[in-house]
Amino acid sequence: MNSLFKLLLGVGCALNVAAQAKEITLLNVSYDPTREFYQEYNAAFTKYWKVKTGDDVTINQSHGGSGKQAQSVIAGLEADVVTLALSYDIDAISQQAGLLPANWQTNLPDNSTPYTSTIVFLVRKGNPKHIENWDDLVKPGVSVVTPNPKTSGGARWAFLAAWAYALETNNHNEAGAKEFITQLYKNVPVLDSGARGSTITFAQRGIGDVLLSWENEAHLALKEFGTNNFEIVTPPFSILAEPPVAVVEQNAKHHGTLAVAQAYLEYLYSDEGQEIAAKNFYRPRNPTIAAKYAANFPQLKLVTVDQEFGGWQKAQKKFFSDGGIFDQIYQP
Amino acid sequence: MKRNRLLITIIAGLPLAVNSAVADESATNNETDIETLKQEIQDLDQKVRVLERLRENDKDDATVAAKQQPLVKLDSSGFTFSSPDTNFVIGLHGLIQFDDRSFFETPPGFKAGSDGFLLRKARPILTGTVFHNFDFNFTPDFGGSAPAIYDAYINYHYNPALQVEVGKFKSPVGLELLQSDSWTFFNERTLANNLVPNRDLGAELHGDLFGGVASYAAGLFDGAPDYSNPGSGIVNADYDNNLAFAGRLFFQPFKTSGIDPLQGLGVGVGGSYEIDSGSTTANYGGLTAGYVTDGQQKFFTYSATAYANGDHWRISPQGYYYYGPLGLLGEYVISDQQVTSGASSADLRNAGWEISGGWVLTGESDSYNGVTPKHPFDPLKGQWGAWQVVGRFAELDVDHQADSTTFAAAGSALRARGWSAGVNWYLNKNIRVNASYSHTQFGDIVGTANAVTKQPENVFFTRVQLAF
């Protein structure tokens, strides 16, 4: 009798849960090269959430240049979460649209950056132009592919990495750095709007000698196009890219998805989330998992935006706003 | 001798040595040239790739930019402006009807109507949708006797089956009345149309069900008398505190059946109910301003002392049938109204019916929403638009309890019966020209016939219409 009662109770609970199982949809507006990562991560999260709550979560993705994506959210694209290339773009959403609080970065660990990355060089197999360091990018006859810093977060990281290198190598002389960056962009024949576009330009359209690429994007290119065609050159110096994530609180509240959206981002810090990041060539924050995948991530000198430029607000204003240094040095 | 041989050898060998050196240099030069050419080819190849990629990116940017541009459309349906995300859509349409009426003296020396041209309707029509679900319509009319606002409403459509409309719009009772003014068979609606309410102020729940097989409308309104012409200002002058219910059910049972000959069959019923609390101080006592003929002449009015006082209900079974070039429309209307005049009261049941039909001679299909010519008028190409012959019968009977000047104005006719015949020429989707002849006979005159009712009305109509 007791067993029967327990069986009936269990069935009843299961039916009750099934009857109450909700269908939830989230929109993750992300930057350009994260497609493969979030495909894998989303599958893991939906499974985790189903087991935990019984609810079904569907995550829709939008990808594009980080700056463009931020403007889309400001213009009304109802993202529940944003996972962009740099904090400045999420700050813009907070300041211009008021969709999340100004202190959003305190919501999650490590300033809401569950993984890091850097900028490396993807070159043709055999590295025929012998590109090893940032200096080689300004040589005559070297064609460089990089996206447009006005729209792409990765392009802004690459620009700042080059500028930081130029400062390091000429006694922090700003005029010298400007000359360096001017020469570099003279070697850029095409500016795509996002990192994925530049990968297409370099790897599929066969344009250029070197692609300034997100580290993960470079590995994806090797995977997709084969190690017979390209190779990665990790320069000895680059920039620590910290792509942040945030819940777009006003949208999530309006959709009734606040709790799930928060859990979705928190899961990025879980062991499974960190493993998926590492497998997709993002440098995990978790030291144990980082050590496990250390062979994938060469050591190099990494400088930060805060150290070199006083933070993104200052860097954006100085280099990428209208009339900034990029506008001054780049003539299409 | 040895020296000579040596010399000869040297001399003989010189050209060879020179040739060899020249050949080496030439080979080196050739290799250099080849390498240079290879490099030039590679450079050109890169330039071509870059140009192609720039073109691809420009195309992508243009596609994105196009999506961000407002959409502007201009076609036979009018002007439409839309935001890129279609959250805001505005349409500008119009209806202009320029008529001529010519009354015939029958018998000679007897006619009531005045001949002449008139601007029957001049309507700029502003429609739109905001945030996908909220439609609006604002339609003033500058034709006729005085400018008036005909339609001004907002419609929230949750989905086709569930919509809420508020404002001023056509009351959902009469089938002929609900047909667009652009597409009626004749210039003027029939005698039976006198009994249905026109525009009214209120709120209505309505929708189409099962893919349009069934449609419904049910609303609460201020209440409108019979034949309330918006231009007369009567509709806006609500004279009592009571609301009127008006509703309609309409079925097109074979609409989605695939049975072609029956798909155009529609039947339904409309009705209204209100309790009138009129008085002699209200406009026309809260009653109709008068029933009019096809020539728009009043053949019946209530007496000056009569007013609406009590129940007023209407019922209108109705239907239409369209199949290919054939179009038929008919309805029967009862307007039952309690009327008081002095110490007398009566429950007056006025009834009317009409049957109208048309045949498109050029073979196009007719519909409740008009005829679209297959070959728009273009004489240079031998295209003559669409031609339609039309005809109708109609009758209106006022309750014989009104057969005295207690309730009816002297000279009013309690019965009017008429027929009409005509031809419509659809030059294109937007321009129509029509000509028709209407004959109306009067009977059961209250007292002595007046200028209108003492002879039949015979009138020839023409119209040039622009609708977009």
PDB file of C-alpha atoms in Angstrom, chain B residues 226 280 284-291 299-311 336-350 398-414 444-447:
ATOM      1  CA  ASP B 226     -33.009  55.665 -39.833  1.00  0.00           C
ATOM      2  CA  THR B 280     -39.896  67.448 -29.947  1.00  0.00           C
ATOM      3  CA  TYR B 284     -36.420  65.624 -36.047  1.00  0.00           C
ATOM      4  CA  GLY B 285     -37.674  64.319 -32.712  1.00  0.00           C
ATOM      5  CA  GLY B 286     -34.946  61.724 -32.731  1.00  0.00           C
ATOM      6  CA  LEU B 287     -36.561  60.194 -35.824  1.00  0.00           C
ATOM      7  CA  THR B 288     -35.303  60.048 -39.358  1.00  0.00           C
ATOM      8  CA  ALA B 289     -34.846  63.327 -41.189  1.00  0.00           C
ATOM      9  CA  GLY B 290     -36.805  61.689 -43.935  1.00  0.00           C
ATOM     10  CA  TYR B 291     -36.782  58.798 -46.348  1.00  0.00           C
ATOM     11  CA  PHE B 299     -40.854  61.418 -50.017  1.00  0.00           C
ATOM     12  CA  PHE B 300     -41.656  60.758 -46.345  1.00  0.00           C
ATOM     13  CA  THR B 301     -41.026  62.721 -43.178  1.00  0.00           C
ATOM     14  CA  TYR B 302     -42.593  62.463 -39.772  1.00  0.00           C
ATOM     15  CA  SER B 303     -44.747  65.293 -38.586  1.00  0.00           C
ATOM     16  CA  ALA B 304     -43.176  68.114 -36.631  1.00  0.00           C
ATOM     17  CA  THR B 305     -44.836  66.900 -33.432  1.00  0.00           C
ATOM     18  CA  ALA B 306     -43.695  63.314 -33.701  1.00  0.00           C
ATOM     19  CA  TYR B 307     -40.774  62.005 -31.739  1.00  0.00           C
ATOM     20  CA  ALA B 308     -39.086  58.719 -30.947  1.00  0.00           C
ATOM     21  CA  ASN B 309     -40.329  57.384 -27.659  1.00  0.00           C
ATOM     22  CA  GLY B 310     -39.723  53.800 -26.687  1.00  0.00           C
ATOM     23  CA  ASP B 311     -38.323  50.667 -28.257  1.00  0.00           C
ATOM     24  CA  ASP B 336     -39.881  49.034 -35.808  1.00  0.00           C
ATOM     25  CA  GLN B 337     -40.121  52.217 -33.810  1.00  0.00           C
ATOM     26  CA  GLN B 338     -42.404  53.537 -31.070  1.00  0.00           C
ATOM     27  CA  VAL B 339     -43.408  57.038 -31.976  1.00  0.00           C
ATOM     28  CA  THR B 340     -45.327  59.585 -29.994  1.00  0.00           C
ATOM     29  CA  SER B 341     -47.047  62.613 -31.387  1.00  0.00           C
ATOM     30  CA  GLY B 342     -49.051  64.720 -29.000  1.00  0.00           C
ATOM     31  CA  ALA B 343     -51.355  62.374 -27.100  1.00  0.00           C
ATOM     32  CA  SER B 344     -50.979  59.575 -29.620  1.00  0.00           C
ATOM     33  CA  SER B 345     -48.426  56.816 -29.671  1.00  0.00           C
ATOM     34  CA  ALA B 346     -47.925  54.027 -32.144  1.00  0.00           C
ATOM     35  CA  ASP B 347     -45.546  51.228 -32.806  1.00  0.00           C
ATOM     36  CA  LEU B 348     -44.639  51.875 -36.423  1.00  0.00           C
ATOM     37  CA  ARG B 349     -43.153  49.010 -38.332  1.00  0.00           C
ATOM     38  CA  ASN B 350     -41.539  50.255 -41.507  1.00  0.00           C
ATOM     39  CA  VAL B 398     -44.148  52.911 -43.965  1.00  0.00           C
ATOM     40  CA  ASP B 399     -46.534  51.509 -41.411  1.00  0.00           C
ATOM     41  CA  HIS B 400     -50.088  52.511 -42.284  1.00  0.00           C
ATOM     42  CA  GLN B 401     -50.609  53.656 -38.718  1.00  0.00           C
ATOM     43  CA  ALA B 402     -48.698  56.719 -39.898  1.00  0.00           C
ATOM     44  CA  ASP B 403     -51.426  57.458 -42.415  1.00  0.00           C
ATOM     45  CA  SER B 404     -52.340  60.765 -40.843  1.00  0.00           C
ATOM     46  CA  THR B 405     -50.709  64.055 -40.180  1.00  0.00           C
ATOM     47  CA  THR B 406     -50.444  63.075 -36.552  1.00  0.00           C
ATOM     48  CA  PHE B 407     -47.406  61.063 -37.390  1.00  0.00           C
ATOM     49  CA  ALA B 408     -46.514  61.926 -40.957  1.00  0.00           C
ATOM     50  CA  ALA B 409     -46.003  65.250 -42.657  1.00  0.00           C
ATOM     51  CA  ALA B 410     -48.683  66.107 -45.167  1.00  0.00           C
ATOM     52  CA  GLY B 411     -47.871  64.962 -48.645  1.00  0.00           C
ATOM     53  CA  SER B 412     -45.643  62.110 -47.434  1.00  0.00           C
ATOM     54  CA  ALA B 413     -45.914  58.846 -49.289  1.00  0.00           C
ATOM     55  CA  LEU B 414     -46.207  55.703 -47.194  1.00  0.00           C
ATOM     56  CA  ASP B 444     -50.580  55.942 -50.021  1.00  0.00           C
ATOM     57  CA  ILE B 445     -50.068  59.660 -49.836  1.00  0.00           C
ATOM     58  CA  VAL B 446     -50.904  61.304 -46.521  1.00  0.00           C
ATOM     59  CA  GLY B 447     -53.309  64.044 -47.391  1.00  0.00           C
TER      60      GLY B 447
END
